[in-house]
Amino acid sequence: MWHLCCQLTLKERKLPSSQYLSACTCIFLCMLLEISSRCCTTNIMEPHSRRQQDGEEKMPLQAEDIRPEIKDDLYDPSYQNEEGPPPKLEYVWRNIIFMALLHVGALYGITLVPSCKVYTWLLGVFYNVVAGLGITAGAHRLWSHRTYKARLPLRIFLIMANTMAFQNDVYEWARDHRAHHKFSETHADPHNSRRGFFFSHVGWLLVRKHPAVKEKGKNLDMSDLKAEKLVMFQRRYYKLAVMLIFIILPTLVPWYLWGETFQHSLCVSNFLRYAVLLNFTWLVNSAAHLYGYRPYDRGIGARENPFVSMASLGEGFHNYHHTFPYDYSVSEYRWHINFTTFFIDCMAALGLAYDRKKVSKAVVLARIKRTGDGSHKSS
């Protein structure tokens, strides 16, 4: 209907075809935004009492009212590191060798980019965007935090996209991430940023987990994921799926469909693509915990880092996210440097995503006043 209306209106004005298409695109995006804004969204309202609204009392999170199926991703300030010397590091040489070879292959892949076919690097970009959504919209916002709900077609797409990313299956990814939130910056945090940039970026994957990570991780409530057949199906057949979707397809498609050399397919479409995706994801654990402002809660290590957001499809607003982990947009500003939120809103407009949780402006402003570092524009 909207297409017919804009066609009649624009043709009456005899606009050139290029301007006509641009105008139709703008109208479509505006309507998409309008439809998305009217879709079902759970708005987390302001505190009840006036003293809480003035920031004089601590606001109750009431997670059971927001997401009754999950309670184990909220920060637990009662947990403290045990005293005594840290345990001796145990290196995982298999992972060290794999990561070293991967990055050597990626560096060689960079030298091959100028000579590879344009379709090859376009495939790499496309693969990484889809795989990135499997992490951000799937493993993170849907399954780790339950910030929105997704219908079966979207869940299938996200589980496949997550497999394309090869960053552990959804169950293991979500378990580690919930531990990261609940025990943030302690020994029970899998990628504790207090152990330095390198450890929180990649080092945590190169050594055995701290005993506290194992102890606390096994006690987390993961019943919601255990009850989801799609998640457990992926976990059961993860290695086979990775072999097909992550390794074979991106290597054979360029070689078979447009005559790319096997060397270019392997080093550009696989090694370089995967190394870029990994490092962009890791920046959320490292840079977004060490560099940036803390406008929402100055007492936690997570920071607002727009550069990380650019690289990670919107995951760099980390101080907000750790303050309000149940907000589906992980940001106060929805689409601002946040492609994942745009994607979820598009899915909501199509009826594939619903019940998106969004913190109200009153709650955000009260929290800024109470615990922010003064860097917010409202301060």
CSV table of C-alpha atoms in Angstrom, one decimal:
chain,number,residue,atom,x,y,z
A,1,MET,CA,0.0,0.0,0.0
A,2,TRP,CA,2.7,2.5,0.9
A,3,HIS,CA,4.6,1.6,-2.3
A,4,LEU,CA,1.4,2.4,-4.4
A,5,CYS,CA,0.9,5.7,-2.6
A,6,CYS,CA,4.5,6.9,-3.1
A,7,GLN,CA,4.4,5.7,-6.7
A,8,LEU,CA,1.4,7.8,-7.5
A,9,THR,CA,2.6,10.8,-5.6
A,10,LEU,CA,6.2,10.8,-7.0
A,11,LYS,CA,5.2,10.0,-10.6
A,12,GLU,CA,2.8,12.9,-10.6
A,13,ARG,CA,5.7,15.1,-9.8
A,14,LYS,CA,7.8,13.4,-12.6
A,15,LEU,CA,10.8,12.6,-10.4
A,16,PRO,CA,13.8,10.9,-12.0
A,17,SER,CA,13.9,7.1,-11.3
A,18,SER,CA,17.0,7.4,-9.0
A,19,GLN,CA,15.2,10.1,-6.8
A,20,TYR,CA,12.1,8.0,-6.9
A,21,LEU,CA,13.9,4.9,-5.6
A,22,SER,CA,15.6,7.0,-2.9
A,23,ALA,CA,12.3,8.5,-1.8
A,24,CYS,CA,10.7,5.1,-1.6
A,25,THR,CA,13.6,3.8,0.4
A,26,CYS,CA,13.3,6.6,2.9
A,27,ILE,CA,9.5,6.1,3.2
A,28,PHE,CA,10.0,2.4,3.8
A,29,LEU,CA,12.6,3.0,6.5
A,30,CYS,CA,10.3,5.5,8.2
A,31,MET,CA,7.4,3.1,8.1
A,32,LEU,CA,9.6,0.3,9.4
A,33,LEU,CA,10.7,2.5,12.3
A,34,GLU,CA,7.0,3.4,13.0
A,35,ILE,CA,5.9,-0.2,12.8
A,36,SER,CA,8.8,-1.4,15.0
A,37,SER,CA,8.1,1.3,17.7
A,38,ARG,CA,4.5,0.0,17.9
A,39,CYS,CA,5.4,-3.6,18.3
A,40,CYS,CA,5.2,-5.2,21.7
A,41,THR,CA,7.9,-3.8,24.0
A,42,THR,CA,8.1,-4.3,27.7
A,43,ASN,CA,9.0,-0.9,29.2
A,44,ILE,CA,10.8,-1.2,32.6
A,45,MET,CA,9.2,1.7,34.5
A,46,GLU,CA,10.7,4.2,36.9
A,47,PRO,CA,11.0,3.4,40.7
A,48,HIS,CA,7.9,3.7,42.8
A,49,SER,CA,8.9,6.1,45.5
A,50,ARG,CA,9.8,9.8,45.1
A,51,ARG,CA,13.0,9.2,47.1
A,52,GLN,CA,14.0,6.5,44.6
A,53,GLN,CA,13.3,8.8,41.7
A,54,ASP,CA,15.5,11.5,43.3
A,55,GLY,CA,18.3,8.9,43.5
A,56,GLU,CA,18.3,8.8,47.3
A,57,GLU,CA,17.4,5.1,47.6
A,58,LYS,CA,18.8,2.1,45.7
A,59,MET,CA,16.5,0.9,43.0
A,60,PRO,CA,15.4,-2.7,43.2
A,61,LEU,CA,16.2,-4.7,40.1
A,62,GLN,CA,13.2,-7.1,40.5
A,63,ALA,CA,14.6,-9.4,37.9
A,64,GLU,CA,11.8,-11.9,38.4
A,65,ASP,CA,9.3,-9.3,37.2
A,66,ILE,CA,11.4,-8.4,34.2
A,67,ARG,CA,12.6,-11.9,33.0
A,68,PRO,CA,11.1,-14.6,35.2
A,69,GLU,CA,13.1,-17.3,33.4
A,70,ILE,CA,16.5,-15.9,34.3
A,71,LYS,CA,18.1,-14.4,37.4
A,72,ASP,CA,21.8,-15.3,37.1
A,73,ASP,CA,23.1,-12.5,34.9
A,74,LEU,CA,22.8,-9.8,37.6
A,75,TYR,CA,25.9,-8.6,39.4
A,76,ASP,CA,26.5,-10.2,42.8
A,77,PRO,CA,28.4,-7.7,45.0
A,78,SER,CA,28.6,-10.1,47.9
A,79,TYR,CA,31.1,-12.3,46.1
A,80,GLN,CA,34.8,-11.5,46.9
A,81,ASN,CA,38.0,-13.1,45.8
A,82,GLU,CA,39.5,-15.6,48.2
A,83,GLU,CA,42.7,-14.5,49.9
A,84,GLY,CA,45.9,-16.2,49.0
A,85,PRO,CA,48.3,-16.5,46.1
A,86,PRO,CA,46.6,-17.1,42.7
A,87,PRO,CA,46.9,-20.6,41.3
A,88,LYS,CA,49.7,-21.4,38.8
A,89,LEU,CA,48.8,-20.8,35.2
A,90,GLU,CA,48.2,-24.0,33.2
A,91,TYR,CA,48.7,-23.3,29.5
A,92,VAL,CA,46.5,-24.9,26.9
A,93,TRP,CA,49.0,-25.6,24.2
A,94,ARG,CA,46.4,-26.8,21.7
A,95,ASN,CA,44.7,-23.4,21.8
A,96,ILE,CA,48.0,-21.5,21.8
A,97,ILE,CA,49.2,-23.2,18.6
A,98,PHE,CA,45.7,-22.9,17.0
A,99,MET,CA,45.5,-19.1,17.7
A,100,ALA,CA,49.1,-18.6,16.6
A,101,LEU,CA,48.6,-20.4,13.3
A,102,LEU,CA,45.3,-18.6,12.7
A,103,HIS,CA,46.8,-15.2,13.1
A,104,VAL,CA,49.8,-16.0,10.9
A,105,GLY,CA,47.4,-17.2,8.3
A,106,ALA,CA,45.3,-14.1,8.7
A,107,LEU,CA,48.4,-11.9,8.3
A,108,TYR,CA,49.3,-13.7,5.1
A,109,GLY,CA,45.6,-13.3,4.0
A,110,ILE,CA,46.0,-9.6,4.3
A,111,THR,CA,48.8,-9.7,1.6
A,112,LEU,CA,46.4,-11.7,-0.7
A,113,VAL,CA,43.5,-9.3,-0.4
A,114,PRO,CA,44.6,-7.0,-3.3
A,115,SER,CA,44.8,-10.1,-5.7
A,116,CYS,CA,41.6,-11.9,-4.6
A,117,LYS,CA,38.4,-11.5,-6.4
A,118,VAL,CA,36.0,-8.9,-5.1
A,119,TYR,CA,33.3,-11.6,-4.5
A,120,THR,CA,35.7,-13.3,-2.1
A,121,TRP,CA,36.1,-10.5,0.3
A,122,LEU,CA,32.5,-9.5,-0.1
A,123,LEU,CA,31.6,-13.1,1.1
A,124,GLY,CA,34.0,-12.6,4.0
A,125,VAL,CA,32.2,-9.4,5.0
A,126,PHE,CA,28.8,-10.9,4.6
A,127,TYR,CA,29.8,-14.0,6.6
A,128,ASN,CA,31.2,-11.9,9.4
A,129,VAL,CA,28.1,-9.7,9.7
A,130,VAL,CA,25.8,-12.7,9.8
A,131,ALA,CA,28.1,-14.6,12.2
A,132,GLY,CA,28.4,-11.4,14.3
A,133,LEU,CA,24.6,-11.3,14.6
A,134,GLY,CA,24.7,-14.9,15.8
A,135,ILE,CA,26.8,-13.7,18.7
A,136,THR,CA,25.2,-10.3,19.4
A,137,ALA,CA,21.5,-10.8,18.7
A,138,GLY,CA,21.7,-14.5,19.4
A,139,ALA,CA,24.1,-15.9,22.0
A,140,HIS,CA,24.2,-12.5,23.8
A,141,ARG,CA,21.0,-10.6,23.8
A,142,LEU,CA,18.5,-13.5,23.2
A,143,TRP,CA,20.0,-16.5,25.0
A,144,SER,CA,22.4,-15.0,27.6
A,145,HIS,CA,20.1,-12.2,28.9
A,146,ARG,CA,16.6,-13.0,27.5
A,147,THR,CA,16.2,-9.4,26.6
A,148,TYR,CA,13.6,-10.2,23.9
A,149,LYS,CA,11.8,-13.2,22.5
A,150,ALA,CA,12.2,-14.7,19.0
A,151,ARG,CA,9.9,-16.9,17.0
A,152,LEU,CA,11.2,-20.2,15.6
A,153,PRO,CA,12.4,-19.0,12.1
A,154,LEU,CA,14.5,-16.2,13.8
A,155,ARG,CA,15.9,-18.6,16.4
A,156,ILE,CA,16.9,-21.1,13.6
A,157,PHE,CA,18.6,-18.3,11.7
A,158,LEU,CA,20.5,-17.1,14.9
A,159,ILE,CA,21.6,-20.6,15.9
A,160,MET,CA,23.0,-21.1,12.4
A,161,ALA,CA,24.7,-17.7,12.4
A,162,ASN,CA,26.1,-18.5,15.9
A,163,THR,CA,27.6,-21.7,14.5
A,164,MET,CA,29.2,-19.7,11.7
A,165,ALA,CA,31.0,-17.6,14.3
A,166,PHE,CA,32.7,-20.6,15.9
A,167,GLN,CA,32.9,-19.0,19.4
A,168,ASN,CA,31.6,-22.0,21.4
A,169,ASP,CA,28.0,-23.2,21.3
A,170,VAL,CA,25.2,-21.1,22.6
A,171,TYR,CA,25.0,-23.0,25.9
A,172,GLU,CA,28.6,-22.6,26.8
A,173,TRP,CA,28.8,-19.0,25.5
A,174,ALA,CA,25.8,-18.0,27.6
A,175,ARG,CA,27.1,-19.8,30.7
A,176,ASP,CA,30.4,-18.0,30.6
A,177,HIS,CA,28.7,-14.7,29.9
A,178,ARG,CA,26.3,-15.0,32.8
A,179,ALA,CA,29.3,-15.7,35.1
A,180,HIS,CA,31.0,-12.7,33.6
A,181,HIS,CA,28.1,-10.5,34.6
A,182,LYS,CA,27.4,-12.0,38.0
A,183,PHE,CA,31.0,-12.2,39.2
A,184,SER,CA,32.4,-9.4,37.1
A,185,GLU,CA,36.1,-8.6,37.6
A,186,THR,CA,36.7,-11.3,40.1
A,187,HIS,CA,38.5,-14.6,39.8
A,188,ALA,CA,35.1,-16.2,38.9
A,189,ASP,CA,34.9,-13.9,35.8
A,190,PRO,CA,36.1,-16.0,32.9
A,191,HIS,CA,37.8,-13.0,31.3
A,192,ASN,CA,38.6,-10.8,34.3
A,193,SER,CA,39.8,-7.5,33.0
A,194,ARG,CA,41.8,-6.9,36.2
A,195,ARG,CA,44.2,-9.4,35.0
A,196,GLY,CA,45.2,-7.1,32.1
A,197,PHE,CA,44.3,-6.3,28.5
A,198,PHE,CA,45.9,-9.4,27.0
A,199,PHE,CA,44.3,-11.8,29.4
A,200,SER,CA,40.8,-10.3,29.0
A,201,HIS,CA,41.3,-10.1,25.2
A,202,VAL,CA,42.6,-13.6,24.3
A,203,GLY,CA,44.7,-14.9,27.2
A,204,TRP,CA,41.8,-16.4,29.0
A,205,LEU,CA,41.4,-18.8,26.1
A,206,LEU,CA,45.0,-19.9,26.3
A,207,VAL,CA,45.1,-21.1,29.9
A,208,ARG,CA,43.0,-23.3,32.1
A,209,LYS,CA,40.0,-21.7,33.7
A,210,HIS,CA,40.5,-20.4,37.3
A,211,PRO,CA,39.0,-22.8,39.8
A,212,ALA,CA,36.5,-20.1,40.9
A,213,VAL,CA,35.2,-19.9,37.3
A,214,LYS,CA,34.5,-23.6,37.3
A,215,GLU,CA,33.0,-23.6,40.8
A,216,LYS,CA,30.7,-20.7,40.3
A,217,GLY,CA,29.9,-21.5,36.7
A,218,LYS,CA,28.5,-25.0,37.5
A,219,ASN,CA,26.1,-23.5,40.0
A,220,LEU,CA,24.5,-21.0,37.6
A,221,ASP,CA,20.9,-21.7,36.7
A,222,MET,CA,21.0,-22.7,33.1
A,223,SER,CA,17.6,-24.5,33.1
A,224,ASP,CA,16.1,-22.1,30.6
A,225,LEU,CA,18.7,-23.2,28.0
A,226,LYS,CA,18.6,-26.8,28.9
A,227,ALA,CA,14.8,-26.7,28.2
A,228,GLU,CA,15.3,-25.2,24.8
A,229,LYS,CA,15.6,-28.0,22.2
A,230,LEU,CA,17.2,-25.9,19.5
A,231,VAL,CA,20.1,-24.8,21.8
A,232,MET,CA,20.7,-28.4,23.0
A,233,PHE,CA,20.5,-29.7,19.4
A,234,GLN,CA,23.2,-27.3,18.4
A,235,ARG,CA,25.3,-28.3,21.4
A,236,ARG,CA,24.9,-32.0,20.5
A,237,TYR,CA,26.0,-31.6,16.9
A,238,TYR,CA,28.2,-28.5,17.2
A,239,LYS,CA,31.5,-30.0,15.9
A,240,LEU,CA,29.8,-31.4,12.8
A,241,ALA,CA,28.0,-28.2,12.1
A,242,VAL,CA,31.1,-26.1,12.5
A,243,MET,CA,33.0,-28.4,10.1
A,244,LEU,CA,30.3,-27.8,7.5
A,245,ILE,CA,29.2,-24.2,8.0
A,246,PHE,CA,32.4,-22.6,9.3
A,247,ILE,CA,35.1,-24.4,7.4
A,248,ILE,CA,33.9,-26.2,4.3
A,249,LEU,CA,31.3,-23.6,2.9
A,250,PRO,CA,33.4,-20.4,3.0
A,251,THR,CA,36.4,-22.3,1.6
A,252,LEU,CA,34.7,-24.1,-1.3
A,253,VAL,CA,32.1,-21.5,-2.3
A,254,PRO,CA,34.7,-19.0,-3.7
A,255,TRP,CA,36.8,-21.8,-5.3
A,256,TYR,CA,33.8,-23.5,-6.9
A,257,LEU,CA,31.4,-20.6,-7.8
A,258,TRP,CA,33.7,-17.9,-9.1
A,259,GLY,CA,37.0,-19.6,-9.7
A,260,GLU,CA,39.0,-18.2,-6.8
A,261,THR,CA,42.3,-20.0,-6.0
A,262,PHE,CA,42.2,-22.4,-3.0
A,263,GLN,CA,45.0,-20.4,-1.4
A,264,HIS,CA,42.9,-17.2,-1.5
A,265,SER,CA,39.8,-19.0,-0.4
A,266,LEU,CA,41.5,-20.5,2.6
A,267,CYS,CA,43.5,-17.5,3.8
A,268,VAL,CA,41.1,-14.6,3.0
A,269,SER,CA,37.7,-16.2,3.3
A,270,ASN,CA,38.6,-18.3,6.3
A,271,PHE,CA,41.7,-17.3,8.3
A,272,LEU,CA,41.5,-13.5,7.8
A,273,ARG,CA,37.7,-13.4,8.2
A,274,TYR,CA,37.7,-15.5,11.4
A,275,ALA,CA,40.6,-13.6,13.0
A,276,VAL,CA,38.8,-10.2,12.4
A,277,LEU,CA,35.6,-11.5,13.9
A,278,LEU,CA,37.3,-12.9,16.9
A,279,ASN,CA,39.3,-9.8,17.7
A,280,PHE,CA,36.2,-7.5,17.2
A,281,THR,CA,34.3,-9.7,19.7
A,282,TRP,CA,37.2,-9.8,22.2
A,283,LEU,CA,37.4,-6.0,22.2
A,284,VAL,CA,34.2,-6.0,24.2
A,285,ASN,CA,35.9,-8.0,26.9
A,286,SER,CA,39.1,-6.0,26.9
A,287,ALA,CA,38.9,-2.5,25.6
A,288,ALA,CA,35.3,-1.9,26.7
A,289,HIS,CA,36.3,-2.8,30.3
A,290,LEU,CA,39.5,-0.7,30.3
A,291,TYR,CA,39.0,2.4,28.1
A,292,GLY,CA,36.1,4.8,28.1
A,293,TYR,CA,33.5,6.7,30.3
A,294,ARG,CA,31.3,5.3,33.0
A,295,PRO,CA,28.2,7.6,32.9
A,296,TYR,CA,25.8,5.1,34.4
A,297,ASP,CA,27.8,3.3,37.2
A,298,ARG,CA,31.3,4.5,38.1
A,299,GLY,CA,31.7,1.6,40.5
A,300,ILE,CA,32.1,-1.1,37.8
A,301,GLY,CA,34.8,-1.6,35.3
A,302,ALA,CA,32.7,-1.7,32.1
A,303,ARG,CA,33.0,1.4,30.0
A,304,GLU,CA,31.2,3.2,27.1
A,305,ASN,CA,33.4,2.8,24.1
A,306,PRO,CA,32.0,3.8,20.7
A,307,PHE,CA,34.9,2.5,18.7
A,308,VAL,CA,34.2,-1.0,20.1
A,309,SER,CA,30.6,-0.5,19.2
A,310,MET,CA,31.5,0.1,15.6
A,311,ALA,CA,33.5,-3.1,15.5
A,312,SER,CA,31.1,-5.3,17.3
A,313,LEU,CA,27.7,-4.3,15.8
A,314,GLY,CA,26.7,-2.2,18.8
A,315,GLU,CA,28.1,-4.0,21.8
A,316,GLY,CA,30.5,-1.2,23.0
A,317,PHE,CA,28.0,0.6,25.3
A,318,HIS,CA,29.3,-1.6,28.0
A,319,ASN,CA,28.8,0.5,31.1
A,320,TYR,CA,25.1,0.8,30.2
A,321,HIS,CA,24.9,-2.9,29.5
A,322,HIS,CA,26.4,-4.0,32.8
A,323,THR,CA,24.1,-1.5,34.6
A,324,PHE,CA,21.0,-2.7,32.8
A,325,PRO,CA,21.7,-6.2,31.4
A,326,TYR,CA,18.0,-6.8,30.7
A,327,ASP,CA,17.8,-4.0,28.1
A,328,TYR,CA,17.6,-5.5,24.6
A,329,SER,CA,19.4,-2.6,22.9
A,330,VAL,CA,22.3,-2.6,25.4
A,331,SER,CA,22.3,1.1,25.0
A,332,GLU,CA,20.3,4.2,25.9
A,333,TYR,CA,20.1,5.3,22.3
A,334,ARG,CA,18.8,2.3,20.4
A,335,TRP,CA,20.1,2.6,16.8
A,336,HIS,CA,23.1,4.8,17.5
A,337,ILE,CA,26.2,2.8,16.4
A,338,ASN,CA,24.1,-0.3,17.1
A,339,PHE,CA,23.4,-2.4,14.0
A,340,THR,CA,22.2,-5.3,16.2
A,341,THR,CA,19.4,-3.2,17.7
A,342,PHE,CA,18.4,-2.2,14.2
A,343,PHE,CA,18.3,-5.8,13.2
A,344,ILE,CA,16.2,-6.8,16.2
A,345,ASP,CA,13.7,-4.0,15.5
A,346,CYS,CA,13.5,-5.1,11.9
A,347,MET,CA,12.7,-8.6,13.0
A,348,ALA,CA,10.1,-7.1,15.4
A,349,ALA,CA,8.5,-5.2,12.5
A,350,LEU,CA,8.3,-8.5,10.6
A,351,GLY,CA,6.7,-10.2,13.6
A,352,LEU,CA,9.7,-12.5,14.3
A,353,ALA,CA,10.9,-10.8,17.5
A,354,TYR,CA,8.7,-9.5,20.3
A,355,ASP,CA,8.6,-8.6,24.0
A,356,ARG,CA,11.7,-6.4,23.8
A,357,LYS,CA,12.8,-5.2,27.2
A,358,LYS,CA,13.7,-1.5,27.4
A,359,VAL,CA,14.6,0.5,30.5
A,360,SER,CA,12.6,3.7,30.9
A,361,LYS,CA,14.2,7.1,30.6
A,362,ALA,CA,13.3,7.9,34.3
A,363,VAL,CA,15.2,4.8,35.6
A,364,VAL,CA,18.2,5.7,33.4
A,365,LEU,CA,18.3,9.3,34.6
A,366,ALA,CA,17.9,8.3,38.3
A,367,ARG,CA,20.7,5.9,38.0
A,368,ILE,CA,23.0,8.4,36.3
A,369,LYS,CA,22.3,10.9,39.1
A,370,ARG,CA,23.0,8.3,41.7
A,371,THR,CA,26.0,6.3,40.5
A,372,GLY,CA,27.3,8.0,37.3
A,373,ASP,CA,30.7,9.5,36.8
A,374,GLY,CA,29.4,12.8,35.6
A,375,SER,CA,30.2,12.3,31.9
A,376,HIS,CA,26.6,11.9,30.7
A,377,LYS,CA,25.2,14.8,28.8
A,378,SER,CA,22.4,15.2,31.3
A,379,SER,CA,24.8,15.6,34.3
